Every structure is written in C-alpha cells, then in structure tokens.
Coordinates of C-alpha atoms in Angstrom, one line a residue:
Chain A
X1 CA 0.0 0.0 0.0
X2 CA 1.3 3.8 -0.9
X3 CA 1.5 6.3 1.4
X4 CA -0.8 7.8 -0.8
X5 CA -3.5 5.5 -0.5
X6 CA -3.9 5.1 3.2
X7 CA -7.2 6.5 4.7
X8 CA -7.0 9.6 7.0
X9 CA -8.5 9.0 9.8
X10 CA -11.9 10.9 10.4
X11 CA -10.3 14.1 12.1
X12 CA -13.7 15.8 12.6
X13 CA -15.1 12.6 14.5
X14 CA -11.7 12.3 16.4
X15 CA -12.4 16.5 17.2
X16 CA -15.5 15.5 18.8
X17 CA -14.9 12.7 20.9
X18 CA -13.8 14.3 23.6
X19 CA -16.7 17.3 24.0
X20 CA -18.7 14.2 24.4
X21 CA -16.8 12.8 27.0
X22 CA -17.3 15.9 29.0
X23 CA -21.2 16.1 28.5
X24 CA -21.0 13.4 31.1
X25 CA -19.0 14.3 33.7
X26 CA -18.3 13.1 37.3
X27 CA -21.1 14.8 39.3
X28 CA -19.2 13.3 42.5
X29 CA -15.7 13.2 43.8
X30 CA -14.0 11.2 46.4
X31 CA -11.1 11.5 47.8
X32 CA -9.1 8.5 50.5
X33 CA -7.0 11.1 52.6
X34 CA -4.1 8.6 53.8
X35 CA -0.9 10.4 54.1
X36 CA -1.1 12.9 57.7
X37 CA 1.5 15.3 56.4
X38 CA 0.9 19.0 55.7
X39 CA 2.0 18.3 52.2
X40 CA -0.7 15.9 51.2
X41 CA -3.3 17.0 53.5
X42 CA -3.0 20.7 52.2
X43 CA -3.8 19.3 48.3
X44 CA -6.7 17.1 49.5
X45 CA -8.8 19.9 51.0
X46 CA -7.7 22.3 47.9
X47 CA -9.7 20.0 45.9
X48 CA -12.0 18.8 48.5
X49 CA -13.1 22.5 48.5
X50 CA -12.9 23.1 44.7
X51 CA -14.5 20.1 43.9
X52 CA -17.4 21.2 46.5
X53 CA -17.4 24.7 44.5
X54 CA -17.6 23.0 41.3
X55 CA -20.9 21.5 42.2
X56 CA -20.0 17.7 43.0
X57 CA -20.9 15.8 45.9
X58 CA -17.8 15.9 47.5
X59 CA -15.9 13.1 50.0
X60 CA -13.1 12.7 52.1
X61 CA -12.5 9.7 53.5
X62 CA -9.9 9.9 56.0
X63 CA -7.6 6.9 56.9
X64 CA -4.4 5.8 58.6
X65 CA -2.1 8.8 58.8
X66 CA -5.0 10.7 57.4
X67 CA -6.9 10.2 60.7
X68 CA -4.2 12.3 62.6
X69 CA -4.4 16.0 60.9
X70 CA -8.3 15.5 62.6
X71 CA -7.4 15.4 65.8
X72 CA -7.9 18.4 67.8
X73 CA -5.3 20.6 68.2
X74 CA -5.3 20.3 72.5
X75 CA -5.2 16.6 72.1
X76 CA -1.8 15.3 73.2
X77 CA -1.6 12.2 73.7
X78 CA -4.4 9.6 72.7
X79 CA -4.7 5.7 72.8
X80 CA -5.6 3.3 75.6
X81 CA -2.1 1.0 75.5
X82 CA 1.0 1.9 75.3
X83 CA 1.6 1.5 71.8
X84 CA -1.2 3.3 71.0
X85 CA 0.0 6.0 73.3
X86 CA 3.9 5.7 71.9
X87 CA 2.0 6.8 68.7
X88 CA 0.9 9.8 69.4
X89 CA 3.5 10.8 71.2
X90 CA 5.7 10.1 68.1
X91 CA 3.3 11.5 65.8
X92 CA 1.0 14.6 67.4
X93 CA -2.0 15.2 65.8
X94 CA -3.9 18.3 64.6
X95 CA -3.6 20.9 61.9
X96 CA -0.9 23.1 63.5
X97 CA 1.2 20.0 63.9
X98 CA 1.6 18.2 60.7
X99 CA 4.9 17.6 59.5
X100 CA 6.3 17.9 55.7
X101 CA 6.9 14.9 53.9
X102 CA 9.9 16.0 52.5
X103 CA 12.7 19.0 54.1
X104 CA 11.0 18.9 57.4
X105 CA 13.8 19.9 59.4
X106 CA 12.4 18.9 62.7
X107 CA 9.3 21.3 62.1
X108 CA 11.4 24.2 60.4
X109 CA 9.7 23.3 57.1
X110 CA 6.6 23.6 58.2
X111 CA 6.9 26.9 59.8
X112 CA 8.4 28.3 56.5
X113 CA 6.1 26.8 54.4
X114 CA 3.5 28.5 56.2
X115 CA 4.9 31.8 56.5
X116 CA 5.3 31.2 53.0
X117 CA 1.5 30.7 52.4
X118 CA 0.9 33.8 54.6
X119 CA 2.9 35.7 52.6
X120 CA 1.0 34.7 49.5
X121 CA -2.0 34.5 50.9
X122 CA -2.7 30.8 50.6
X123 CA -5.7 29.7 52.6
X124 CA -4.2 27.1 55.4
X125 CA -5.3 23.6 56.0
X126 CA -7.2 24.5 58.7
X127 CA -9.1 27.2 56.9
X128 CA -9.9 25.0 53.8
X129 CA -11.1 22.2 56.3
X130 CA -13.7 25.0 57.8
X131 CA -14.5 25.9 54.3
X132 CA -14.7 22.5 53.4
X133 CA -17.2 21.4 56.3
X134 CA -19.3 24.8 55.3
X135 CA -19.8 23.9 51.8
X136 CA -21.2 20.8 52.8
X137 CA -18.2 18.2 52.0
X138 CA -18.5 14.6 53.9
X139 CA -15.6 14.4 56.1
X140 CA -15.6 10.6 57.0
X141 CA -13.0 9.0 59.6
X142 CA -12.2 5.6 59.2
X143 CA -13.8 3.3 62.0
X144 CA -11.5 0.5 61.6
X145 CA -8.2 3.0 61.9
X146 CA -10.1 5.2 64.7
X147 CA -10.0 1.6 66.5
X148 CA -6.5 0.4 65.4
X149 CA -4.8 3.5 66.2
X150 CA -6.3 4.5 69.6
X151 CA -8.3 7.4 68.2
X152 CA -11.8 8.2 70.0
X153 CA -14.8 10.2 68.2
X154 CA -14.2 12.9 70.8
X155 CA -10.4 13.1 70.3
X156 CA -11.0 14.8 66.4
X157 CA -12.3 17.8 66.0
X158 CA -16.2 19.0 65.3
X159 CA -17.9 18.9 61.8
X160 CA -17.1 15.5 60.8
X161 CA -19.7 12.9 60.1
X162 CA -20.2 9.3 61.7
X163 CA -17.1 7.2 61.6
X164 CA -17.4 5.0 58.5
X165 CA -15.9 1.8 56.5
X166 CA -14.5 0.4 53.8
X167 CA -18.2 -0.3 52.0
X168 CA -18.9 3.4 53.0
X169 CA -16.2 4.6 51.1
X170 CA -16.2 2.8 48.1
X171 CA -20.1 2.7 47.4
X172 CA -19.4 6.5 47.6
X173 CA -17.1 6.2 45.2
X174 CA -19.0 4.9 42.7
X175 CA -19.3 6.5 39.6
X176 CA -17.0 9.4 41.0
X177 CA -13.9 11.1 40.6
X178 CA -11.8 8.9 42.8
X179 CA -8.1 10.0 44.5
X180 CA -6.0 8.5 46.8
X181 CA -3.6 11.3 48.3
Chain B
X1 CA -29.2 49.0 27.7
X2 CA -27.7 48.9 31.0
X3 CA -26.1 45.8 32.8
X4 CA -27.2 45.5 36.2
X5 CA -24.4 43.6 38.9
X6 CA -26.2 41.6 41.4
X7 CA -22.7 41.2 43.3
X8 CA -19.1 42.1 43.3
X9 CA -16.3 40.2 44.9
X10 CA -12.7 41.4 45.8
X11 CA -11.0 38.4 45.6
X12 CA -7.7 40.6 44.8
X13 CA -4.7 39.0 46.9
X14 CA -6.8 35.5 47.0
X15 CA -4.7 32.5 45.8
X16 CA -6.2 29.5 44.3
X17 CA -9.0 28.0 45.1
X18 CA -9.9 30.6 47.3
X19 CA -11.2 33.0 44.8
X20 CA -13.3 30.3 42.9
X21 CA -14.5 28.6 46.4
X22 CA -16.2 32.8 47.2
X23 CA -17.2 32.9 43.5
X24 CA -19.2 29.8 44.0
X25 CA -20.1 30.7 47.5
X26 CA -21.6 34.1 46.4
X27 CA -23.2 32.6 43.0
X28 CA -25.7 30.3 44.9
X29 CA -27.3 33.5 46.2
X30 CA -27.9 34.9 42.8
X31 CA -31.2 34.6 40.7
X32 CA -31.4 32.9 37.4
X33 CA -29.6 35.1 34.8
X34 CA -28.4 37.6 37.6
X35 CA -24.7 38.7 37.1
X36 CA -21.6 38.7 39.2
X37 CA -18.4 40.3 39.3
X38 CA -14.9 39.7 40.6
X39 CA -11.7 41.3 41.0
X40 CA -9.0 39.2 41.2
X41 CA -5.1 39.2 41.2
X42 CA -4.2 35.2 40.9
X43 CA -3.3 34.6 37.5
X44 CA -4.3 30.7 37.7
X45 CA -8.1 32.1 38.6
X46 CA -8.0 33.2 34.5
X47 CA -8.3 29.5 33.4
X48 CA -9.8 28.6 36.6
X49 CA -12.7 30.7 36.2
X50 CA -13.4 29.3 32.8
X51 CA -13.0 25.8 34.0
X52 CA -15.4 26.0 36.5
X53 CA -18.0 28.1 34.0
X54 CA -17.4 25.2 31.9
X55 CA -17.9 22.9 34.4
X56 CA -21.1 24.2 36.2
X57 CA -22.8 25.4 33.5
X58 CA -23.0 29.4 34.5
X59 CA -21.6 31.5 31.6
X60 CA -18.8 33.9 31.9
X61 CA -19.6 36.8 30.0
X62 CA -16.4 38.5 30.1
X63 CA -13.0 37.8 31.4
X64 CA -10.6 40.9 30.8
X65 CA -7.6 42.1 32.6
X66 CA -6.8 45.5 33.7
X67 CA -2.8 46.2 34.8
X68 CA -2.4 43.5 37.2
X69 CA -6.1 42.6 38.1
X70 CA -8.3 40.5 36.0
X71 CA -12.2 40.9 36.2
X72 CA -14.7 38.4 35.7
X73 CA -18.5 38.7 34.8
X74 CA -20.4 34.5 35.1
X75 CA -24.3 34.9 34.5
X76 CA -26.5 32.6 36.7
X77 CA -27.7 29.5 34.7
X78 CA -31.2 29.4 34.2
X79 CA -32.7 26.6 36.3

C-alpha cells in the first residue's frame, strides 16, 4: 500500500470525541485522605473545596495517617495501651502539627512553608477544612483505623460525620472522581 | 441598555481556590440570569474561572484584565 492510499482518519469525529466525553462528567468526587503530612493534607482539602465549588458531591474519606491531621489541636496524647500512646506521642495530631513529607527539618519546614503561604496568601489547611465542612463536603473518619490507632470520636475535631468503612467509602465512590492522596 | 451587577467580589490577593470557592459561594445566592463580578489578582483564577464556568454550566460573559487585576463577569444559569 502507498503512502498515498492510506485513509486519513476521520479528524472531525476524532475532534469531537472528547466534548462528548465531557457532557457526562463526574457529578461526585472522592477522595481517601491517607498520608497525615501537611504536604498531602494541604492538596486534598484544595480539591475537597474546589471540587465542592464546582458542584459535585464531594468526599473525604480519612484513613491511617490521614486520621491524625483531625485530631484536635489540645489533644496530646491519645490511645488506651501503650503502643497506642507511643503513637501519638511520636506523631501529634492536629492541623498546627503536621509535619512535611519532604525538608521537614524537625518542624522548620513547616513553619516556613507556612509563613510562606501567609505571605501569598494561601488559605491554610485548617481554613480550607472550615470551608470544606461549610460547603457541605463529607468528612468521613475511618472506624476500623479510629479503633487500630487508639483514636476516640471525641479526640477529632467537630464537623465531621459518623465514623465509617470500607463499604462506606467505596459505594461513595462509585461513579465518582476517585483520589488517593 | 444597561447591565445590572447583582454582586461584586474582591478576591484581589486570594490564591487558588480561594477566589473560585467565594465565587461559588456568592453565586448560589444569585437569581437565574443575575450577574456577578470579581476582582482578582491570581493569575491561575484566568483558566480557573473558565474551568469551573465550563464545568457548572453558568456562563462567563467577560473575562478581561486590567494592569495586574483580572475581572470576571459568570451569568447565573437558568434553572
């Protein structure tokens, strides 16, 4: 076969392929919060928010390290053995204490990154998560991790929704945007 | 014929998302084919704002930059 012959594909059908596509969109997004540090947390309620201002039914489904950014800022230590209680003395919850995943510099990071975002007037994690509970976006702690990790209901903070699982999560998750972060 | 602003924003200084979470914020109490402006100084909230016109359905009638502020105008979608 000659170059000449072959058949172009149908560039006009190709062109609209994708407007289609968008026509029908995610109406819902959900998003499994597992990492605890300020650098993931921050993204998640960026588009926890967004997503909420964009119209879609928006969920956070907060697990394993994700569970620790919730717990209330007074909270020291938590946990009923001492494991449990090692843990949270290793790894303090609440917004003002989350550590960077990367150049932490025992807390240094953190407190440049967000004089940084003061400077440039980024809204903080714990603003977005009040924003985020105002607009209406499920904020779901994991039961099974709450358990696991010596975390009561009355250790994390106000605004969340009932403790959840696995089935909670994913049936939510169907047919929507899904993220793990 | 004059155009009539239901609301204006000052989202000048805002970084992303916070201008587009008060744009949607403020939109909800807006009537069917009301208008709203903004003021803003991110330049992400340029594609943003179309983006989320796009995406919700409420047209933006004009997005135009003036020095280092950019102004929006998104109609309220009829119901």
């Amino acid at each position: 076969m000659s170059v000449n012959t072959i058949e172009k594909p149908p560039l006009a059908q190709l062109a609209e392929q994708p407007a289609e596509k968008k026509a029908e969109q995610a109406e819902k997004l959900v998003i499994f919060a597992w990492s605890g540090e300020l650098d993931k947390i921050w993204p998640t309620l960026i588009l926890a928010t967004t997503g909420a201002a964009m119209g879609k039914e928006t969920t956070v489904f907060f697990t394993f390290w994700g569970l620790f950014p919730l717990v209330k800022n007074q909270v020291r230590i938590t946990g009923e053995n001492w494991m449990q209680k090692m843990l949270s003395t290793m790894n303090r919850g609440g917004d003002q204490h989350l550590k960077l995943s990367k150049m932490n510099f025992a807390g240094a990071g953190p407190a440049m990154m967000s004089h940084l975002a003061k400077e440039h007037h980024v809204a903080s994690p714990h603003e977005l998560m009040e924003a985020a509970k105002e607009m209406g976006v499920h904020l779901i702690p994991c039961q099974m991790t709450m358990d696991l990790l010596g975390l009561k209901r009355e250790d994390l903070i106000d605004g969340l929704e009932e403790p959840a699982g696995a089935t909670t999560a994913l049936a939510e998750a169907q047919g929507a945007i899904t993220l793990f972060i | 014929m004059s155009i009539t602003i239901a609301v204006t924003l000052d989202l000048k200084g805002l970084s992303c998302p916070m201008p587009i979470i008060k744009t949607a914020k403020a939109m909800k109490t807006l009537a069917p084919g009301e208008l709203l402006e903004a003021y803003a100084t991110d330049p992400g909230s340029v594609p943003d704002f179309q983006a989320w016109a796009k995406t919700t359905g409420n047209p933006l009638v004009e997005s135009t930059q003036l020095g280092g502020v950019f102004h929006f105008i998104l109609k309220k979608k009829e119901m």
